[in-house]
mmCIF file of C-alpha atoms in Angstrom:
data_model
loop_
_atom_site.group_PDB
_atom_site.id
_atom_site.type_symbol
_atom_site.label_atom_id
_atom_site.label_comp_id
_atom_site.label_asym_id
_atom_site.label_seq_id
_atom_site.Cartn_x
_atom_site.Cartn_y
_atom_site.Cartn_z
ATOM 1 C CA MET A 1030 9.765 -45.382 -9.886
ATOM 2 C CA GLY A 1031 7.907 -42.919 -7.668
ATOM 3 C CA THR A 1032 5.180 -40.506 -8.677
ATOM 4 C CA ILE A 1033 6.404 -37.229 -10.131
ATOM 5 C CA ARG A 1034 4.713 -34.227 -8.501
ATOM 6 C CA SER A 1035 4.046 -30.999 -10.313
ATOM 7 C CA GLY A 1036 5.374 -27.695 -9.004
ATOM 8 C CA LEU A 1037 1.957 -26.733 -7.668
ATOM 9 C CA GLU A 1038 1.607 -30.051 -5.834
ATOM 10 C CA GLU A 1039 5.029 -29.531 -4.305
ATOM 11 C CA LEU A 1040 3.974 -26.087 -3.134
ATOM 12 C CA TRP A 1041 0.921 -27.537 -1.389
ATOM 13 C CA VAL A 1042 3.105 -30.184 0.282
ATOM 14 C CA LEU A 1043 5.446 -27.462 1.544
ATOM 15 C CA GLN A 1044 2.484 -25.614 3.036
ATOM 16 C CA ARG A 1045 1.189 -28.703 4.892
ATOM 17 C CA HIS A 1046 4.581 -29.919 6.091
ATOM 18 C CA GLN A 1047 4.642 -29.973 9.876
ATOM 19 C CA GLU A 1048 8.410 -30.160 10.442
ATOM 20 C CA PRO A 1049 10.714 -27.167 9.820
ATOM 21 C CA LEU A 1050 12.065 -27.393 6.299
ATOM 22 C CA GLN A 1051 15.740 -26.850 5.654
ATOM 23 C CA PRO A 1052 16.311 -24.112 3.082
ATOM 24 C CA VAL A 1053 17.718 -25.302 -0.226
ATOM 25 C CA PRO A 1054 19.978 -22.611 -1.689
ATOM 26 C CA LEU A 1055 19.877 -22.106 -5.422
ATOM 27 C CA PRO A 1056 23.242 -22.377 -7.204
ATOM 28 C CA LEU A 1057 24.667 -18.887 -7.625
ATOM 29 C CA GLU A 1058 26.531 -19.719 -10.832
ATOM 30 C CA LYS A 1059 23.559 -20.940 -12.861
ATOM 31 C CA PRO A 1060 20.250 -19.883 -11.303
ATOM 32 C CA LEU A 1061 17.274 -21.498 -13.020
ATOM 33 C CA SER A 1062 19.600 -23.225 -15.513
ATOM 34 C CA GLU A 1063 17.697 -26.506 -15.385
ATOM 35 C CA TRP A 1064 14.860 -27.093 -17.812
ATOM 36 C CA PRO A 1065 11.986 -27.177 -17.333
ATOM 37 C CA VAL A 1066 11.795 -24.629 -14.521
ATOM 38 C CA PRO A 1067 9.537 -26.001 -11.739
ATOM 39 C CA GLN A 1068 6.010 -24.657 -12.026
ATOM 40 C CA PHE A 1069 5.941 -23.243 -8.496
ATOM 41 C CA ILE A 1070 8.766 -20.959 -9.686
ATOM 42 C CA SER A 1071 7.820 -20.339 -13.322
ATOM 43 C CA LEU A 1072 4.274 -19.244 -12.446
ATOM 44 C CA PHE A 1073 5.639 -16.074 -10.855
ATOM 45 C CA LEU A 1074 8.180 -15.201 -13.553
ATOM 46 C CA PRO A 1075 9.339 -12.780 -14.893
ATOM 47 C CA GLU A 1076 8.034 -10.195 -12.395
ATOM 48 C CA PHE A 1077 9.375 -12.229 -9.463
ATOM 49 C CA PRO A 1078 12.795 -13.691 -10.372
ATOM 50 C CA MET A 1079 14.218 -16.420 -8.150
ATOM 51 C CA ARG A 1080 16.964 -15.303 -5.768
ATOM 52 C CA PRO A 1081 19.435 -17.214 -3.563
ATOM 53 C CA VAL A 1082 18.823 -17.655 0.155
ATOM 54 C CA ARG A 1083 19.512 -14.567 2.268
ATOM 55 C CA GLY A 1084 20.389 -14.937 5.935
ATOM 56 C CA GLN A 1085 20.605 -12.678 8.954
ATOM 57 C CA GLN A 1086 24.150 -11.667 8.002
ATOM 58 C CA GLU A 1087 22.643 -9.880 4.996
ATOM 59 C CA LEU A 1088 19.229 -8.773 6.262
ATOM 60 C CA LYS A 1089 18.107 -7.555 9.669
ATOM 61 C CA ILE A 1090 14.437 -7.248 10.588
ATOM 62 C CA LEU A 1091 13.877 -3.927 12.358
ATOM 63 C CA GLY A 1092 10.145 -4.225 12.853
ATOM 64 C CA LEU A 1093 6.686 -4.577 11.423
ATOM 65 C CA VAL A 1094 5.137 -1.835 9.295
ATOM 66 C CA ALA A 1095 1.767 -3.419 8.553
ATOM 67 C CA LYS A 1096 -0.002 -6.769 8.552
ATOM 68 C CA GLY A 1097 -2.969 -7.380 6.282
ATOM 69 C CA SER A 1098 -4.938 -10.177 4.685
ATOM 70 C CA PHE A 1099 -2.814 -10.126 1.521
ATOM 71 C CA GLY A 1100 0.613 -9.910 3.091
ATOM 72 C CA THR A 1101 2.930 -8.512 5.724
ATOM 73 C CA VAL A 1102 5.136 -5.433 5.347
ATOM 74 C CA LEU A 1103 8.406 -5.532 7.286
ATOM 75 C CA LYS A 1104 10.996 -2.863 7.944
ATOM 76 C CA VAL A 1105 14.335 -4.431 7.004
ATOM 77 C CA LEU A 1106 17.967 -3.354 7.008
ATOM 78 C CA ASP A 1107 20.154 -4.474 4.098
ATOM 79 C CA CYS A 1108 23.469 -4.865 5.910
ATOM 80 C CA ALA A 1109 25.602 -4.777 2.773
ATOM 81 C CA GLN A 1110 24.069 -1.627 1.322
ATOM 82 C CA LYS A 1111 23.427 0.052 4.696
ATOM 83 C CA ALA A 1112 19.916 0.878 3.523
ATOM 84 C CA VAL A 1113 16.561 0.515 5.218
ATOM 85 C CA PHE A 1114 13.555 -0.533 3.186
ATOM 86 C CA ALA A 1115 10.033 -1.837 3.520
ATOM 87 C CA VAL A 1116 9.427 -5.281 2.052
ATOM 88 C CA LYS A 1117 5.988 -6.702 1.359
ATOM 89 C CA VAL A 1118 5.879 -10.457 1.967
ATOM 90 C CA MET A 1119 3.159 -12.575 0.328
ATOM 91 C CA PRO A 1120 2.889 -16.359 0.782
ATOM 92 C CA LYS A 1121 2.758 -18.070 -2.612
ATOM 93 C CA ILE A 1122 0.139 -20.514 -1.438
ATOM 94 C CA LYS A 1123 -2.272 -17.692 -0.516
ATOM 95 C CA VAL A 1124 -1.672 -15.939 -3.827
ATOM 96 C CA LEU A 1125 -2.719 -19.110 -5.653
ATOM 97 C CA GLN A 1126 -5.613 -19.917 -3.322
ATOM 98 C CA ARG A 1127 -7.085 -16.440 -3.778
ATOM 99 C CA ASP A 1128 -6.363 -16.326 -7.507
ATOM 100 C CA THR A 1129 -4.450 -13.049 -7.171
ATOM 101 C CA LEU A 1130 -1.369 -13.984 -9.196
ATOM 102 C CA ARG A 1131 -2.250 -11.637 -12.050
ATOM 103 C CA GLN A 1132 -2.868 -8.787 -9.602
ATOM 104 C CA CYS A 1133 0.498 -9.363 -7.895
ATOM 105 C CA LYS A 1134 2.280 -9.175 -11.231
ATOM 106 C CA GLU A 1135 0.315 -6.069 -12.167
ATOM 107 C CA GLU A 1136 1.319 -4.441 -8.883
ATOM 108 C CA VAL A 1137 5.005 -4.896 -9.690
ATOM 109 C CA SER A 1138 4.550 -3.759 -13.287
ATOM 110 C CA ILE A 1139 2.751 -0.578 -12.202
ATOM 111 C CA GLN A 1140 5.222 0.185 -9.422
ATOM 112 C CA ARG A 1141 8.144 -0.076 -11.836
ATOM 113 C CA GLN A 1142 6.499 2.605 -13.939
ATOM 114 C CA MET A 1143 6.227 5.032 -11.006
ATOM 115 C CA ASN A 1144 8.610 7.974 -10.687
ATOM 116 C CA HIS A 1145 7.133 10.618 -8.406
ATOM 117 C CA PRO A 1146 8.359 12.314 -5.208
ATOM 118 C CA PHE A 1147 5.185 11.341 -3.338
ATOM 119 C CA VAL A 1148 5.065 7.695 -4.455
ATOM 120 C CA HIS A 1149 6.966 5.003 -2.577
ATOM 121 C CA SER A 1150 9.532 3.774 -5.100
ATOM 122 C CA LEU A 1151 9.912 0.104 -5.994
ATOM 123 C CA GLY A 1152 13.387 -1.155 -5.226
ATOM 124 C CA ASP A 1153 13.139 -4.785 -6.287
ATOM 125 C CA SER A 1154 10.895 -7.835 -6.442
ATOM 126 C CA TRP A 1155 11.811 -11.488 -6.152
ATOM 127 C CA GLN A 1156 10.584 -14.897 -5.021
ATOM 128 C CA GLY A 1157 11.784 -17.567 -2.657
ATOM 129 C CA ARG A 1158 10.494 -21.106 -2.312
ATOM 130 C CA ARG A 1159 7.489 -20.004 -0.256
ATOM 131 C CA HIS A 1160 7.033 -16.254 -0.579
ATOM 132 C CA LEU A 1161 6.903 -13.363 -2.996
ATOM 133 C CA PHE A 1162 8.743 -10.195 -2.014
ATOM 134 C CA ILE A 1163 8.229 -6.599 -3.116
ATOM 135 C CA ASN A 1164 10.904 -4.248 -1.875
ATOM 136 C CA PHE A 1165 10.329 -0.497 -1.525
ATOM 137 C CA TRP A 1166 13.542 1.451 -1.079
ATOM 138 C CA CYS A 1167 13.815 4.074 1.646
ATOM 139 C CA PHE A 1168 16.561 6.494 2.581
ATOM 140 C CA ALA A 1169 19.615 5.151 4.370
ATOM 141 C CA VAL A 1170 18.379 6.584 7.674
ATOM 142 C CA CYS A 1171 16.263 4.346 9.857
ATOM 143 C CA ASN A 1172 13.606 6.931 10.638
ATOM 144 C CA TYR A 1173 12.431 7.276 7.062
ATOM 145 C CA CYS A 1174 8.867 6.074 6.552
ATOM 146 C CA CYS A 1175 8.679 5.960 10.324
ATOM 147 C CA MET A 1176 4.920 5.463 10.423
ATOM 148 C CA ASP A 1177 1.799 5.422 8.344
ATOM 149 C CA LEU A 1178 -0.769 8.205 8.394
ATOM 150 C CA TYR A 1179 -3.375 6.010 10.077
ATOM 151 C CA SER A 1180 -1.132 5.328 13.080
ATOM 152 C CA LEU A 1181 -0.488 9.035 13.499
ATOM 153 C CA TRP A 1182 -4.187 9.867 13.085
ATOM 154 C CA SER A 1183 -5.116 7.235 15.670
ATOM 155 C CA ALA A 1184 -2.696 8.828 18.113
ATOM 156 C CA VAL A 1185 -3.511 12.515 17.615
ATOM 157 C CA GLY A 1186 -7.039 12.571 16.158
ATOM 158 C CA GLY A 1187 -7.809 15.568 13.956
ATOM 159 C CA PHE A 1188 -5.151 17.671 12.240
ATOM 160 C CA PRO A 1189 -4.864 21.443 11.822
ATOM 161 C CA GLU A 1190 -6.010 22.809 8.467
ATOM 162 C CA ALA A 1191 -2.482 23.802 7.496
ATOM 163 C CA SER A 1192 -1.363 20.163 7.682
ATOM 164 C CA ILE A 1193 -4.508 18.962 5.907
ATOM 165 C CA ARG A 1194 -3.922 21.479 3.123
ATOM 166 C CA LEU A 1195 -0.377 20.217 2.566
ATOM 167 C CA PHE A 1196 -1.380 16.537 2.693
ATOM 168 C CA ALA A 1197 -4.244 17.226 0.295
ATOM 169 C CA ALA A 1198 -2.026 19.072 -2.192
ATOM 170 C CA GLU A 1199 0.541 16.268 -2.200
ATOM 171 C CA LEU A 1200 -2.142 13.618 -2.705
ATOM 172 C CA VAL A 1201 -3.791 15.637 -5.473
ATOM 173 C CA LEU A 1202 -0.487 15.692 -7.350
ATOM 174 C CA VAL A 1203 -0.032 11.938 -6.860
ATOM 175 C CA LEU A 1204 -3.535 11.020 -8.045
ATOM 176 C CA CYS A 1205 -3.328 13.325 -11.062
ATOM 177 C CA TYR A 1206 0.011 11.712 -11.930
ATOM 178 C CA LEU A 1207 -1.472 8.198 -11.704
ATOM 179 C CA HIS A 1208 -4.590 9.076 -13.676
ATOM 180 C CA ASP A 1209 -2.535 10.732 -16.423
ATOM 181 C CA LEU A 1210 -0.728 7.385 -16.749
ATOM 182 C CA GLY A 1211 -4.071 5.599 -17.000
ATOM 183 C CA ILE A 1212 -3.786 4.001 -13.552
ATOM 184 C CA ILE A 1213 -6.518 3.848 -10.918
ATOM 185 C CA HIS A 1214 -5.276 3.125 -7.376
ATOM 186 C CA ARG A 1215 -8.535 1.809 -5.822
ATOM 187 C CA ASP A 1216 -7.223 1.729 -2.253
ATOM 188 C CA VAL A 1217 -6.386 5.295 -1.256
ATOM 189 C CA LYS A 1218 -6.513 5.264 2.545
ATOM 190 C CA MET A 1219 -4.488 6.403 5.539
ATOM 191 C CA GLU A 1220 -2.868 2.988 6.024
ATOM 192 C CA ASN A 1221 -1.380 3.218 2.517
ATOM 193 C CA ILE A 1222 0.274 6.575 3.125
ATOM 194 C CA LEU A 1223 3.695 6.517 4.763
ATOM 195 C CA LEU A 1224 5.316 9.599 6.269
ATOM 196 C CA ASP A 1225 8.985 10.490 6.012
ATOM 197 C CA GLU A 1226 11.017 12.033 8.829
ATOM 198 C CA ARG A 1227 9.853 15.527 7.810
ATOM 199 C CA GLY A 1228 6.178 14.563 7.705
ATOM 200 C CA HIS A 1229 5.733 14.478 3.931
ATOM 201 C CA LEU A 1230 3.829 11.571 2.465
ATOM 202 C CA LYS A 1231 4.503 8.617 0.199
ATOM 203 C CA LEU A 1232 1.590 6.736 -1.376
ATOM 204 C CA THR A 1233 2.200 3.000 -1.339
ATOM 205 C CA ASP A 1234 0.558 -0.408 -1.857
ATOM 206 C CA PHE A 1235 -0.591 -0.713 -5.450
ATOM 207 C CA GLY A 1236 -1.953 -4.198 -4.837
ATOM 208 C CA LEU A 1237 -5.455 -3.273 -6.064
ATOM 209 C CA SER A 1238 -4.359 -0.849 -8.769
ATOM 210 C CA ARG A 1239 -4.966 -1.488 -12.428
ATOM 211 C CA ARG A 1240 -4.464 0.153 -15.759
ATOM 212 C CA LEU A 1241 -7.626 1.827 -16.988
ATOM 213 C CA SER A 1242 -7.456 3.826 -20.197
ATOM 214 C CA GLN A 1243 -9.452 7.004 -20.673
ATOM 215 C CA GLY A 1244 -13.080 6.163 -21.394
ATOM 216 C CA ALA A 1245 -12.772 2.621 -20.020
ATOM 217 C CA ARG A 1246 -14.743 1.409 -17.013
ATOM 218 C CA ALA A 1247 -14.112 -1.054 -14.185
ATOM 219 C CA TYR A 1248 -16.627 -3.273 -12.380
ATOM 220 C CA THR A 1249 -14.709 -5.097 -9.640
ATOM 221 C CA ILE A 1250 -15.846 -4.340 -6.101
ATOM 222 C CA CYS A 1251 -12.565 -3.887 -4.264
ATOM 223 C CA GLY A 1252 -10.852 -1.598 -1.810
ATOM 224 C CA THR A 1253 -11.566 -0.719 1.813
ATOM 225 C CA LEU A 1254 -15.294 -0.386 2.556
ATOM 226 C CA GLN A 1255 -15.206 2.980 4.331
ATOM 227 C CA TYR A 1256 -13.228 4.544 1.481
ATOM 228 C CA MET A 1257 -15.117 3.014 -1.452
ATOM 229 C CA ALA A 1258 -17.123 5.320 -3.707
ATOM 230 C CA PRO A 1259 -20.843 4.585 -4.232
ATOM 231 C CA GLU A 1260 -20.219 3.511 -7.822
ATOM 232 C CA VAL A 1261 -17.600 0.986 -6.636
ATOM 233 C CA LEU A 1262 -19.853 -0.382 -3.882
ATOM 234 C CA SER A 1263 -22.620 -0.913 -6.448
ATOM 235 C CA GLY A 1264 -20.371 -2.916 -8.770
ATOM 236 C CA GLY A 1265 -19.725 -0.204 -11.335
ATOM 237 C CA PRO A 1266 -19.274 0.982 -13.875
ATOM 238 C CA TYR A 1267 -16.648 3.309 -12.416
ATOM 239 C CA ASN A 1268 -13.404 4.978 -13.419
ATOM 240 C CA HIS A 1269 -10.586 7.096 -11.963
ATOM 241 C CA THR A 1270 -13.027 9.458 -10.236
ATOM 242 C CA ALA A 1271 -13.534 6.781 -7.563
ATOM 243 C CA ASP A 1272 -10.084 7.678 -6.201
ATOM 244 C CA TRP A 1273 -11.255 11.260 -5.577
ATOM 245 C CA TRP A 1274 -14.102 10.019 -3.382
ATOM 246 C CA SER A 1275 -11.536 8.062 -1.350
ATOM 247 C CA LEU A 1276 -9.484 11.236 -0.986
ATOM 248 C CA GLY A 1277 -12.591 13.010 0.296
ATOM 249 C CA VAL A 1278 -13.140 10.311 2.943
ATOM 250 C CA LEU A 1279 -9.500 10.552 3.984
ATOM 251 C CA LEU A 1280 -9.549 14.358 4.306
ATOM 252 C CA PHE A 1281 -12.873 14.289 6.172
ATOM 253 C CA SER A 1282 -11.373 11.838 8.666
ATOM 254 C CA LEU A 1283 -8.217 13.911 9.119
ATOM 255 C CA THR A 1284 -10.395 16.965 9.737
ATOM 256 C CA THR A 1285 -13.012 15.562 12.103
ATOM 257 C CA GLY A 1286 -11.251 12.604 13.717
ATOM 258 C CA LYS A 1287 -13.928 10.200 12.455
ATOM 259 C CA PHE A 1288 -15.121 8.659 9.189
ATOM 260 C CA PRO A 1289 -18.074 10.224 7.362
ATOM 261 C CA VAL A 1290 -19.896 6.864 7.445
ATOM 262 C CA ALA A 1291 -19.395 4.090 9.988
ATOM 263 C CA ALA A 1292 -18.084 0.771 8.679
ATOM 264 C CA GLU A 1293 -20.670 -1.856 7.749
ATOM 265 C CA ARG A 1294 -20.371 -5.632 7.477
ATOM 266 C CA ASP A 1295 -20.511 -5.816 3.657
ATOM 267 C CA HIS A 1296 -20.620 -3.681 0.529
ATOM 268 C CA VAL A 1297 -24.415 -3.913 0.160
ATOM 269 C CA THR A 1298 -25.069 -2.477 3.620
ATOM 270 C CA MET A 1299 -22.261 0.022 3.160
ATOM 271 C CA LEU A 1300 -23.778 1.261 -0.095
ATOM 272 C CA ALA A 1301 -27.118 1.841 1.617
ATOM 273 C CA SER A 1302 -25.435 3.798 4.408
ATOM 274 C CA VAL A 1303 -23.361 5.913 2.024
ATOM 275 C CA THR A 1304 -26.325 6.639 -0.236
ATOM 276 C CA HIS A 1305 -28.606 7.832 2.563
ATOM 277 C CA CYS A 1306 -26.036 9.563 4.751
ATOM 278 C CA LYS A 1307 -25.453 13.303 4.572
ATOM 279 C CA SER A 1308 -22.181 14.027 6.305
ATOM 280 C CA GLU A 1309 -22.423 17.059 8.550
ATOM 281 C CA MET A 1310 -19.423 19.349 8.584
ATOM 282 C CA PRO A 1311 -18.301 20.640 11.984
ATOM 283 C CA ALA A 1312 -18.950 24.339 12.493
ATOM 284 C CA SER A 1313 -15.311 24.753 13.492
ATOM 285 C CA ILE A 1314 -13.883 24.159 10.005
ATOM 286 C CA THR A 1315 -13.595 26.902 7.410
ATOM 287 C CA GLN A 1316 -16.048 27.313 4.565
ATOM 288 C CA GLU A 1317 -13.255 26.634 2.067
ATOM 289 C CA LEU A 1318 -12.438 23.231 3.549
ATOM 290 C CA SER A 1319 -16.120 22.389 3.925
ATOM 291 C CA LEU A 1320 -16.645 23.198 0.237
ATOM 292 C CA LEU A 1321 -13.718 20.978 -0.782
ATOM 293 C CA LEU A 1322 -15.072 18.023 1.193
ATOM 294 C CA HIS A 1323 -18.563 18.443 -0.253
ATOM 295 C CA GLU A 1324 -17.158 18.549 -3.798
ATOM 296 C CA LEU A 1325 -15.067 15.407 -3.276
ATOM 297 C CA LEU A 1326 -17.805 13.464 -1.471
ATOM 298 C CA CYS A 1327 -20.255 14.030 -4.286
ATOM 299 C CA GLN A 1328 -22.521 11.050 -5.009
ATOM 300 C CA ASN A 1329 -22.489 11.777 -8.739
ATOM 301 C CA PRO A 1330 -18.959 11.080 -10.052
ATOM 302 C CA LEU A 1331 -19.532 13.423 -13.000
ATOM 303 C CA HIS A 1332 -19.846 16.353 -10.589
ATOM 304 C CA ARG A 1333 -16.912 15.341 -8.385
ATOM 305 C CA LEU A 1334 -13.666 17.318 -8.353
ATOM 306 C CA ARG A 1335 -11.194 15.373 -10.480
ATOM 307 C CA TYR A 1336 -8.829 17.573 -12.508
ATOM 308 C CA LEU A 1337 -5.697 19.369 -11.333
ATOM 309 C CA HIS A 1338 -7.058 22.704 -12.544
ATOM 310 C CA HIS A 1339 -10.077 22.299 -10.244
ATOM 311 C CA PHE A 1340 -7.794 22.151 -7.226
ATOM 312 C CA GLN A 1341 -5.388 24.861 -8.341
ATOM 313 C CA VAL A 1342 -8.213 27.418 -8.447
ATOM 314 C CA HIS A 1343 -10.065 26.101 -5.398
ATOM 315 C CA PRO A 1344 -10.302 28.632 -2.530
ATOM 316 C CA PHE A 1345 -9.022 26.076 -0.003
ATOM 317 C CA PHE A 1346 -5.711 25.892 -1.898
ATOM 318 C CA ARG A 1347 -5.260 29.629 -2.373
ATOM 319 C CA GLY A 1348 -1.532 30.350 -2.359
ATOM 320 C CA VAL A 1349 -0.501 26.672 -2.479
ATOM 321 C CA PRO A 1350 2.193 25.880 -5.083
ATOM 322 C CA PHE A 1351 1.214 22.658 -6.838
ATOM 323 C CA ASP A 1352 4.840 21.735 -7.388
ATOM 324 C CA PRO A 1353 6.366 18.703 -5.630
ATOM 325 C CA GLU A 1354 9.724 20.311 -4.909
ATOM 326 C CA LEU A 1355 8.148 23.441 -3.445
ATOM 327 C CA LEU A 1356 5.698 21.426 -1.357
ATOM 328 C CA LYS A 1357 8.520 19.307 0.066
ATOM 329 C CA LYS A 1358 10.177 22.471 1.376
ATOM 330 C CA GLN A 1359 7.129 23.404 3.416
ATOM 331 C CA PRO A 1360 7.295 22.333 7.079
ATOM 332 C CA VAL A 1361 4.770 19.890 8.494
ATOM 333 C CA ASN A 1362 4.028 20.658 12.135
ATOM 334 C CA LEU A 1363 3.574 17.095 13.331
ATOM 335 C CA VAL A 1364 5.033 15.259 16.297
ATOM 336 C CA MET A 1365 6.164 11.789 15.283
ATOM 337 C CA ASP A 1366 7.990 9.214 17.370
ATOM 338 C CA THR A 1367 10.727 7.960 15.055
ATOM 339 C CA GLN A 1368 12.771 6.088 17.657
ATOM 340 C CA TYR A 1369 10.511 3.116 18.280
ATOM 341 C CA THR A 1370 11.359 -0.287 16.863
ATOM 342 C CA SER A 1371 9.546 -3.476 17.718
ATOM 343 C CA GLY A 1372 10.886 -6.570 19.426
ATOM 344 C CA LEU A 1373 11.221 -8.356 16.096
ATOM 345 C CA GLU A 1374 14.759 -7.017 15.808
ATOM 346 C CA SER A 1375 16.142 -9.907 17.873
ATOM 347 C CA VAL A 1376 14.371 -12.700 15.983
ATOM 348 C CA PRO A 1377 17.030 -15.006 14.444
ATOM 349 C CA PHE A 1378 16.623 -16.601 11.055
ATOM 350 C CA LYS A 1379 18.768 -18.564 8.623
ATOM 351 C CA ASP A 1380 16.566 -18.184 5.571
ATOM 352 C CA PHE A 1381 14.608 -14.950 5.084
ATOM 353 C CA ASP A 1382 12.107 -16.884 2.955
ATOM 354 C CA CYS A 1383 11.403 -20.146 4.794
ATOM 355 C CA ASP A 1384 11.903 -18.975 8.389
ATOM 356 C CA LEU A 1385 9.393 -16.118 8.065
ATOM 357 C CA GLU A 1386 6.376 -18.403 8.008
ATOM 358 C CA SER A 1387 6.851 -19.747 11.529
ATOM 359 C CA TRP A 1388 6.596 -16.400 13.317
ATOM 360 C CA VAL A 1389 4.823 -13.897 11.036
ATOM 361 C CA HIS A 1390 1.443 -15.319 12.058
ATOM 362 C CA SER A 1391 2.218 -14.770 15.732
ATOM 363 C CA ILE A 1392 2.980 -11.060 15.403
ATOM 364 C CA SER A 1393 0.645 -9.043 17.585
ATOM 365 C CA ALA A 1394 -0.768 -5.620 16.861
ATOM 366 C CA ASP A 1395 1.552 -4.269 19.568
ATOM 367 C CA SER A 1396 4.504 -4.933 17.257
ATOM 368 C CA LEU A 1397 3.403 -2.403 14.667
ATOM 369 C CA LEU A 1398 5.871 0.394 14.031
#
């Protein structure tokens, strides 16, 4: 009688296997009917239920939205539903190696709670043999969520104040909504803001978010260095006000075409740079915008702008309706190329789960949507 491997051991074997593995479809009639459920499946339940194999007759890869250290986001067409969505793909083996299982489950739990016009809605989440999938539904038109704010910023540089004012108002409403629910995002940045075909934003990627009740404090150093507040870089304690610093960095960058502080190699060096740097505002921007940036990029979190009322009465937002439906009716004067799709469209696959691994790692930066 041979040695019986645990689910985790089987997962490691799958990762090291050199030959292409044939996908093993789950029975549609009785999914997960056997007991006990293998550990490499049960570990990710119930947030990531097991689903049968999906092939290229059901799903069509239209391109790459983003590729990061924690996963890849693909633009995919569901052929049956005629809907385009973004799906975040995370290898199970990396989730376990980096001990981020709890955070992945928290991401799904938080996203399911979201219901806001400027938050990217969660469509579904599931697991295959090798990957976890988080699906964010888009409109049925292919140009929805056509690019992220960072890609647009990289192409055009600074934005006019009218566009910055609208972006800022929409993000203020989103952050106030999250904080009222007791959620801190911890990774507000241009790459995590998608734009629809009319130029309005959708905040996405809650992979570093967590629930933080009023009065509670966090201590984990996480996020993107150039956007991290001083209190986060120092290891805390910090709370929801850290998100407002990140908003300040984002708006400063949209205004000037550069970050207030250059990126450093680690959080210790970054903290020193942030602490001793006094960001100079260009003479070309208005006093109202300059005041807003100074009040968001305040070293002392207690003195930082952080409540909706503060923004409603701020001179920079004079005349701005802080209502999602009214903001969505306002035009955004941006030029966005919504026709481009990457060469990934022609990549064949039999199993959306197992066949992804062989080519995701070879995707170049030129494939980004």
